[in-house]
Coordinates of C-alpha atoms and ligand atoms in Angstrom, one line a residue:
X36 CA 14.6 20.2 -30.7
X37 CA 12.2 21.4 -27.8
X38 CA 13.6 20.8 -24.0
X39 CA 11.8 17.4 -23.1
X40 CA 9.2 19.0 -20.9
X41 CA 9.1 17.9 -16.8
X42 CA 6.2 15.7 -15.6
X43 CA 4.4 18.4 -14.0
X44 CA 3.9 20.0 -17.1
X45 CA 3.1 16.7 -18.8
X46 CA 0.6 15.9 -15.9
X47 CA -1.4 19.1 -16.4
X48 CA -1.0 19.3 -20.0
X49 CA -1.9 15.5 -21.1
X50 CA -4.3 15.1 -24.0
X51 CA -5.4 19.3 -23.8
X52 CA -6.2 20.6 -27.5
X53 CA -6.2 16.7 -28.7
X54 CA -9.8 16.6 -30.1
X55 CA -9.7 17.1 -33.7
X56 CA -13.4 17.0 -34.3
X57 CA -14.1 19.8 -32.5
X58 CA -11.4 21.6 -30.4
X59 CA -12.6 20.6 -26.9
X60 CA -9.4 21.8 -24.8
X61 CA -10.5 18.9 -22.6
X62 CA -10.3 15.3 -23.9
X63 CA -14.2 14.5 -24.5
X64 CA -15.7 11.9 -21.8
X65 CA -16.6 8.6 -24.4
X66 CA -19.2 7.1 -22.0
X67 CA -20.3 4.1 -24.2
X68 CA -20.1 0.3 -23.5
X69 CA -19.9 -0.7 -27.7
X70 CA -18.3 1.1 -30.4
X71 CA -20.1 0.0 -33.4
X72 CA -17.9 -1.3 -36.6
X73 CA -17.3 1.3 -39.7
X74 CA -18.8 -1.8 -42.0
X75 CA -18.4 -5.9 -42.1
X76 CA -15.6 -6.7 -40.6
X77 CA -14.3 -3.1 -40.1
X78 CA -13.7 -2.9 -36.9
X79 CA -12.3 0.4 -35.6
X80 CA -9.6 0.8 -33.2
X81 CA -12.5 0.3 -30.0
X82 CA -15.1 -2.3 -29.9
X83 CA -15.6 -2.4 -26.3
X84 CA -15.3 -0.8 -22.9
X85 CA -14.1 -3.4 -20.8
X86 CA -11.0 -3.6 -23.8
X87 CA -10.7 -0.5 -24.1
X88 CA -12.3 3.2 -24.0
X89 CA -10.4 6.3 -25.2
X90 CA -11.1 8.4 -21.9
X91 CA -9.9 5.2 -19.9
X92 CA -6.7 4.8 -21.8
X93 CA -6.1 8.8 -21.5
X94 CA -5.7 7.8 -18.0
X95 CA -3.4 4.6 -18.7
X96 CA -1.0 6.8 -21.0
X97 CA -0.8 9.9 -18.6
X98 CA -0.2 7.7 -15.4
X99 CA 2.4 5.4 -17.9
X100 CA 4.3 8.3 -18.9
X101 CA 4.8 10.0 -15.6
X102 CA 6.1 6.5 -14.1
X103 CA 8.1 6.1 -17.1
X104 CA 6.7 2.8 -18.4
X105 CA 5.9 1.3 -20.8
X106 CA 2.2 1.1 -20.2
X107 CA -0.8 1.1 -18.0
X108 CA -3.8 -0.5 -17.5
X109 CA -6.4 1.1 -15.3
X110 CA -8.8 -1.1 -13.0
X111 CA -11.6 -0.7 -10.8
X112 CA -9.9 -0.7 -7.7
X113 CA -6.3 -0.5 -6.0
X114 CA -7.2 -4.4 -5.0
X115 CA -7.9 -5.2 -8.6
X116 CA -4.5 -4.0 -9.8
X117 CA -2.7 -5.9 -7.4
X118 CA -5.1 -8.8 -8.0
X119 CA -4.2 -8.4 -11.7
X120 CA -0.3 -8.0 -10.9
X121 CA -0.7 -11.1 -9.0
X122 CA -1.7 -12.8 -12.5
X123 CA 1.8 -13.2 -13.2
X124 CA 2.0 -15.8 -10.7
X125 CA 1.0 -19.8 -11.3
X126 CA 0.4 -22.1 -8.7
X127 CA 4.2 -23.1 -7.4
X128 CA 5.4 -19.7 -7.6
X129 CA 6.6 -17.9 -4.8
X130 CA 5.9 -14.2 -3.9
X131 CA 8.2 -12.6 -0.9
X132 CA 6.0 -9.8 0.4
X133 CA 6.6 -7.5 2.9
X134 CA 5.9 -8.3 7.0
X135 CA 3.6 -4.6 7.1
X136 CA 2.0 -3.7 4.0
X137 CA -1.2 -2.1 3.2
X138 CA -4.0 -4.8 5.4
X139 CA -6.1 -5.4 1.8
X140 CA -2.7 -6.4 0.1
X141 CA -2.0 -9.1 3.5
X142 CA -5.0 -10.5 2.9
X143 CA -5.3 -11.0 -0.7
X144 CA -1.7 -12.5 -0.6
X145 CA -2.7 -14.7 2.5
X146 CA -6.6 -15.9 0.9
X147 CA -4.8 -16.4 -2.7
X148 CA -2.2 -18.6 -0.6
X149 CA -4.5 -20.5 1.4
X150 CA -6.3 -21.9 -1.9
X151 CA -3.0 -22.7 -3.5
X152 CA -2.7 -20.1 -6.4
X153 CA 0.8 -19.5 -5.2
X154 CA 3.0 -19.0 -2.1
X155 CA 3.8 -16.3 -0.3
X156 CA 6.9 -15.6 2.1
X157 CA 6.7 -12.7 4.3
X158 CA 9.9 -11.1 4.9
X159 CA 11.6 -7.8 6.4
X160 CA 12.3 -5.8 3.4
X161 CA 14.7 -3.5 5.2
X162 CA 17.0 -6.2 5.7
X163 CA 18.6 -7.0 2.7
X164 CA 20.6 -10.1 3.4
X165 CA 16.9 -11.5 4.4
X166 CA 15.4 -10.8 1.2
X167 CA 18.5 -12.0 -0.7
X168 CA 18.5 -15.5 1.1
X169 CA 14.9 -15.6 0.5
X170 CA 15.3 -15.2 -3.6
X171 CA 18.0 -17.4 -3.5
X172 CA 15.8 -19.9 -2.2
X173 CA 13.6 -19.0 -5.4
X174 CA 10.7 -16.3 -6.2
X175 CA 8.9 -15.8 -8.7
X176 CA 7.8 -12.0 -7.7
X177 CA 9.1 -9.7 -4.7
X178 CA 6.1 -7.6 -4.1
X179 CA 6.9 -4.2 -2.2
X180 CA 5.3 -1.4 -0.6
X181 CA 7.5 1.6 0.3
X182 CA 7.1 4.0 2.1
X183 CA 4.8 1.0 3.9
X184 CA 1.1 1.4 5.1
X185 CA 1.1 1.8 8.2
X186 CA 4.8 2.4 9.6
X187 CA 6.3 4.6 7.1
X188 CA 9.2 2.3 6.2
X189 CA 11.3 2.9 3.4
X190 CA 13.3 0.3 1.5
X191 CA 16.0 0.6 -1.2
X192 CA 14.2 0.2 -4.2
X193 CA 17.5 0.0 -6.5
X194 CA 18.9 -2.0 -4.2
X195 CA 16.3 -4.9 -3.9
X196 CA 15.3 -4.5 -7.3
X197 CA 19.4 -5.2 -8.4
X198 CA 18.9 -8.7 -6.0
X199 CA 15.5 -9.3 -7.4
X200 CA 16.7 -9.4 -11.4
X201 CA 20.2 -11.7 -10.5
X202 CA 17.7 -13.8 -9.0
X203 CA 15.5 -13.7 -12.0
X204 CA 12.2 -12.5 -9.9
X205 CA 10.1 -9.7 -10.9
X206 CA 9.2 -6.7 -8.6
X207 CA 6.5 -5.2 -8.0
X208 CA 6.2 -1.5 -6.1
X209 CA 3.0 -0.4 -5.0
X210 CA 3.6 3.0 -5.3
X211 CA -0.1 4.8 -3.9
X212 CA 1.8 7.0 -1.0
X213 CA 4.0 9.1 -2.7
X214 CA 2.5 8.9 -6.5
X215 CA 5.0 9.2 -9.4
X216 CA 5.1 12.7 -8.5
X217 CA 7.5 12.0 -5.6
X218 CA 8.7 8.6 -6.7
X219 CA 9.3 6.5 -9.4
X220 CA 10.1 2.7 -8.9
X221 CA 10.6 2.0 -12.9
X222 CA 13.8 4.4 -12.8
X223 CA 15.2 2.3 -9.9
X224 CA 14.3 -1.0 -11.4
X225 CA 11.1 -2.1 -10.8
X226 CA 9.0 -4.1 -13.4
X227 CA 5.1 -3.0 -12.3
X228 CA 3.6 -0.3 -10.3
X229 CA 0.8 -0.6 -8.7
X230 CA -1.6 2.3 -7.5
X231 CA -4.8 2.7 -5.9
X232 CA -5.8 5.9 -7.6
X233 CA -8.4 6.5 -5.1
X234 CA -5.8 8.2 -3.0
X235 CA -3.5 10.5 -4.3
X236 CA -3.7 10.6 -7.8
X237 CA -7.7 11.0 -8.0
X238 CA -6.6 13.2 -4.9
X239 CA -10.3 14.2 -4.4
X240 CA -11.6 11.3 -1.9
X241 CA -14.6 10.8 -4.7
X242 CA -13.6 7.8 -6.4
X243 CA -12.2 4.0 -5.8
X244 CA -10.0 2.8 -9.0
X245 CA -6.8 1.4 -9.6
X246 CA -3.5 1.0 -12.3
X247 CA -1.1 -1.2 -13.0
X248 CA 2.1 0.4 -15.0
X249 CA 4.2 -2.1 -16.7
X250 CA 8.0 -1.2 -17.3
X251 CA 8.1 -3.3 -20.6
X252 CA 5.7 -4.1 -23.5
X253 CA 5.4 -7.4 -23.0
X254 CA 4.7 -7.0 -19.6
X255 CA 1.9 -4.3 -20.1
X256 CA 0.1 -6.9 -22.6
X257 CA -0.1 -9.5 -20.1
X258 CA -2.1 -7.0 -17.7
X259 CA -4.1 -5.7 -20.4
X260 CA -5.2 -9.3 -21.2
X261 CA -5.3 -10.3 -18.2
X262 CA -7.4 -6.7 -16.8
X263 CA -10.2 -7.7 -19.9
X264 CA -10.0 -11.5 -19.6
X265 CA -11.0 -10.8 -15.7
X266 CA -13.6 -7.6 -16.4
X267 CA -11.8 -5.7 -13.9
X268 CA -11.1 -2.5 -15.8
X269 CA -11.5 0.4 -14.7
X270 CA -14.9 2.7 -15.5
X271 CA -15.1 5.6 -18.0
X272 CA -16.5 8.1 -15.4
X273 CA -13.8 7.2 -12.8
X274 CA -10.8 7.5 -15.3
X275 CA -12.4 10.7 -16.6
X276 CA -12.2 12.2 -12.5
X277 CA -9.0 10.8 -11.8
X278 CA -7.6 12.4 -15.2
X279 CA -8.4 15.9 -13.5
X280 CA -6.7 14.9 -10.4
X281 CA -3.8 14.0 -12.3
X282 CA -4.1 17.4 -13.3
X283 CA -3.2 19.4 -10.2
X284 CA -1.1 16.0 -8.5
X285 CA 2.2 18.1 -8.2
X286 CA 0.3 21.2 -6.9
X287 CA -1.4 19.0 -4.0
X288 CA 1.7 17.0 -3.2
X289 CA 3.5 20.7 -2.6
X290 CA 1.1 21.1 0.1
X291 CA 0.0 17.7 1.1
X292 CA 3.9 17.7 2.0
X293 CA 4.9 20.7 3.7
X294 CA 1.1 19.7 6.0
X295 CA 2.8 16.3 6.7
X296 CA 6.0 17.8 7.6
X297 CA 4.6 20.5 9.4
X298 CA 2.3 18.2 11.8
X299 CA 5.4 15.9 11.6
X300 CA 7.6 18.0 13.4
X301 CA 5.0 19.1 15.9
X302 CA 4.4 15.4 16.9
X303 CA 8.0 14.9 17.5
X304 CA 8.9 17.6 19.5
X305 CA 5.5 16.8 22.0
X306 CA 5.6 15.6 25.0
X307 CA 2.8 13.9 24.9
X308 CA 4.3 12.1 22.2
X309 CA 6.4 8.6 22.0
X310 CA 7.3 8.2 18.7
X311 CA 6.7 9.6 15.4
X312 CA 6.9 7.9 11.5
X313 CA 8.4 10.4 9.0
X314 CA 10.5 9.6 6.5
X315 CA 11.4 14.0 6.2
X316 CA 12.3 14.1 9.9
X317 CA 16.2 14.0 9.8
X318 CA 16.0 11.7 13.1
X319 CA 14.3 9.1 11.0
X320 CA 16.2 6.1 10.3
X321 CA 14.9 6.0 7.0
X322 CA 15.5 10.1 6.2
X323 CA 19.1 9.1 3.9
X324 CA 17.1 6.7 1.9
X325 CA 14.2 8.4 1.4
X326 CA 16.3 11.4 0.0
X327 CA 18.5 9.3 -2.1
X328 CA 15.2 7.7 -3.5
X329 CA 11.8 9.9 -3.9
X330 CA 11.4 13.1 -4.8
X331 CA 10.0 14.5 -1.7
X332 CA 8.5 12.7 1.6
X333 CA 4.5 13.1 0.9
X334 CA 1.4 13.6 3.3
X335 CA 1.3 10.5 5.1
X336 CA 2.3 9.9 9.1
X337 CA 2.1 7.9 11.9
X338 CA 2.5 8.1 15.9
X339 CA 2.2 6.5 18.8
X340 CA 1.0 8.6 22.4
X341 CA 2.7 8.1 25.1
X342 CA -1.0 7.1 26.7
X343 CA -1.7 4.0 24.3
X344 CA -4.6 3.3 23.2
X345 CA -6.6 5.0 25.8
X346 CA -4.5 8.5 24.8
X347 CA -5.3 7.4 20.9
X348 CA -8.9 7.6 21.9
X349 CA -8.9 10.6 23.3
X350 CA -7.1 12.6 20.9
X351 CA -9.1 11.5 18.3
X352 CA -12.1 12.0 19.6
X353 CA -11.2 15.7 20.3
X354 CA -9.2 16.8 16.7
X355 CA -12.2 18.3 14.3
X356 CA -10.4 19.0 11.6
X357 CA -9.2 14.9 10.8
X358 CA -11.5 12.9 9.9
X359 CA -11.8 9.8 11.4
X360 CA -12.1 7.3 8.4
X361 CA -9.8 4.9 6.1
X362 CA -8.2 5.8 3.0
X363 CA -5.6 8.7 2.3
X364 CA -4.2 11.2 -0.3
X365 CA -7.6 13.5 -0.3
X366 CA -8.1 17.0 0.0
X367 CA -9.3 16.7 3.6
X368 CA -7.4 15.6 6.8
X369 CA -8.1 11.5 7.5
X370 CA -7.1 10.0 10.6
X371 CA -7.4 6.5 11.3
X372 CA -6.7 3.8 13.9
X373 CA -5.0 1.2 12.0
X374 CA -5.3 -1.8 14.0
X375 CA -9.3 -1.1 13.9
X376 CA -9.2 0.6 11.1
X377 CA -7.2 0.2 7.6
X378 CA -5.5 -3.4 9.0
X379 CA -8.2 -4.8 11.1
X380 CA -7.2 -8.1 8.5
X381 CA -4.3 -8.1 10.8
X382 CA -4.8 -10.8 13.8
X383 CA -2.5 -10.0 17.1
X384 CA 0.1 -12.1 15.6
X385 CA 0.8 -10.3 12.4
X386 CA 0.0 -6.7 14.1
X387 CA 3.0 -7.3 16.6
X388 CA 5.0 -9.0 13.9
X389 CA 4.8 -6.0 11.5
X390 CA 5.3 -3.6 14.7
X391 CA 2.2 -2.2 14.3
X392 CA 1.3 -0.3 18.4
X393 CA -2.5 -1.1 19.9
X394 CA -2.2 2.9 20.3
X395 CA -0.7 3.5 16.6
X396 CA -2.4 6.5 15.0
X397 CA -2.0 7.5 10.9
X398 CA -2.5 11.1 9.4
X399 CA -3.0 11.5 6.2
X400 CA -2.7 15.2 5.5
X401 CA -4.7 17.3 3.8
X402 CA -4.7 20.8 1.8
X403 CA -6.3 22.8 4.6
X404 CA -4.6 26.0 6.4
X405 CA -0.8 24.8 7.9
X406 CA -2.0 26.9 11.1
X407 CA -5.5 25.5 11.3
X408 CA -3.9 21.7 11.4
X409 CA -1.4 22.7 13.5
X410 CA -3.7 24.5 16.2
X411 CA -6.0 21.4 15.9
X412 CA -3.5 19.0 16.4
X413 CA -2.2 21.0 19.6
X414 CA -6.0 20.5 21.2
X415 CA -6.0 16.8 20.6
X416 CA -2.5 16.2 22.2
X417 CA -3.8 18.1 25.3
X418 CA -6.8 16.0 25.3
X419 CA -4.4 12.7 24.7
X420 CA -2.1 14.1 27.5
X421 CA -4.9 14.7 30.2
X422 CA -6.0 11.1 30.2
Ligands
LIG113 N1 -2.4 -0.1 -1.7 C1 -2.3 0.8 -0.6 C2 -1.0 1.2 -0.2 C3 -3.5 1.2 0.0 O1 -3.4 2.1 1.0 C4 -4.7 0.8 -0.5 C5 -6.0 1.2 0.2 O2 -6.0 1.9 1.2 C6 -4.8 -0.1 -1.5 C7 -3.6 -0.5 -2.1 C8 -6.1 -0.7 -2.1 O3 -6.7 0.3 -2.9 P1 -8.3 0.4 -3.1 O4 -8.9 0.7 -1.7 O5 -8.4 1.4 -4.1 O6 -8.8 -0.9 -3.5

């Protein structure tokens, strides 16, 4: 038998040399709505896009097998897969979600609540006795984003996920900032996955989609029913550009990585600096359980100035190389302001609840020249410094 081959591999190699018809090394893009029926009553395997598509269910099965599920269903935005995770859930049922998570995913949770479709808990995922109380008390679903959007928290996904099943709740990881490349919440128990594919695993800033991976069959055809009953898969032309960014994932997470750990360690030694959010720096309290639990610490940052707000204004409007603009896990530098920015959904309340600083800035690190970031970052700190 052949060594089972590692997930880099797989990611490059998925569906090459699989056309029979004519030897494309590249899957072909199928970019039709209707696939018509070989005679009466014959239909074929596809009838329609928003069921299914080959080139959109290349995606589900290449994303599937690198989280080690069952199944995926891809959908037309990182908000429609948790809206379609969110399915699961019938008006009673309670979902504990965490206190910061990404600003769409408050919202959703907090709109879907407000009309009744279910209830939602907020609760402090890093403490564990909380969340056990809290599915003792009864839940349906305990929804989790780690590391967390914008504070770089990390919780124990074995750990929580153990709780979660004696209590009979499902859980759900949103897994979009470190990408099954550096983590995989279906080996530590989870039941779904949830991705916005727009950041890291397109990778190329060019596209908004989504996936939901299910650990279990039955599970995966809920979503897929659910994902067509809704019309909120995910389009041919998207799933085709994410494929190639599944392609080179594990290349750009190499160096999306040692750019976050570089800038990381810069921002902690500064002066200028107050506090820095990075799961790799071995002064972080989350370090341990970030190396027991992902494969490698990703791109993504956050840190506070010394100056506030009025230092985070500066030193963004003097950096050249960071882009000031939501999203993350692209080939360029972002930088954004969260509490304007990617969790302006957050009112004062649930900004100081989730710890979230008025001067909080987030990097999200690109592929560009260590030095270059580096050098960049150095000029904006001075600028932050001098205010
Ligand atoms: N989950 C996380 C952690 C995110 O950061 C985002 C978007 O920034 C989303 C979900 C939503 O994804 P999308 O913007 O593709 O709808």
């Amino acid at each position: 038998m052949t060594k089972p081959r590692s997930s880099q591999t797989r990611a490059v190699r998925a569906a090459v040399d699989a056309d029979t018809q004519h030897g494309a090394v590249m899957p072909p893009l199928y970019l039709t709505s209707s696939f018509n029926f070989a005679g009466y009553g014959q239909g074929r395997a596809y009838d329609y896009t928003r069921s299914g598509n080959p080139t959109v269910d290349g995606l589900a099965d290449a994303i599937a097998d690198l989280e080690g599920g069952a199944g995926a269903t891809i959908t037309s935005s990182g908000m429609a897969a948790i809206h379609l995770a969110l399915q699961l859930l019938d008006p009673g049922d309670r979902v504990l979600g965490p206190v910061d998570c990404y600003g769409g995913t408050f919202r959703l949770l907090r709109q879907c609540a407000a009309r009744g479709l279910f209830d939602v808990t907020l609760v402090d995922q890093a403490d564990a006795a909380a969340v056990a109380a809290e599915l003792k008390a009864g839940a349906k679903m305990l929804w989790v984003e780690t590391p967390t959007n914008p504070l770089l928290r990390v919780v124990d996904l074995a750990a929580l996920s153990a709780l979660a099943r004696d209590a009979g709740a499902l859980v759900a990881v949103d897994n979009t900032f470190l990408s099954p490349a550096l983590q995989r919440p279906i080996e530590l128990g989870a039941d779904l996955v949830i991705h916005s594919t727009t950041k890291y695993l397109n990778g190329h800033s060019d596209v908004v989609a989504g996936a939901v991976v299910a650990a279990t069959d039955s599970l995966q055809g809920q979503m897929r029913q659910w994902a067509n009953t809704l019309g909120i898969a995910g389009s041919v032309f998207d799933s085709f550009l994410v494929q190639r960014g599944v392609r080179t994932l594990f290349a750009r997470m190499a160096q999306h990585e040692a750019n976050g750990r570089a800038l990381a360690e810069l921002l902690h030694g500064h002066s200028a600096v107050e506090r820095v959010h990075y799961p790799g720096l071995p002064s972080s309290p989350y370090h341990a359980l970030a190396r027991k639990q992902q494969q490698g610490f990703g791109g993504m940052l956050s840190f506070e100035l010394h100056g506030g707000e009025r230092a985070a204004k500066a030193f963004c409007e003097r950096v050249e190389l960071f882009t000031l603009a939501v999203s993350l896990g692209g080939v360029e530098s972002l930088l954004c302001h969260p509490p304007s920015m990617s969790h302006a959904t957050y009112d004062a309340a649930a900004l100081a609840a989730a710890g979230i600083a008025p001067g909080l800035l987030r990097i999200s690190a690109g592929l560009e020249a260590t030095a270059d970031l580096l050098a960049d970052v150095e000029a904006g700190l001075a600028a932050a410094a001098s205010v």
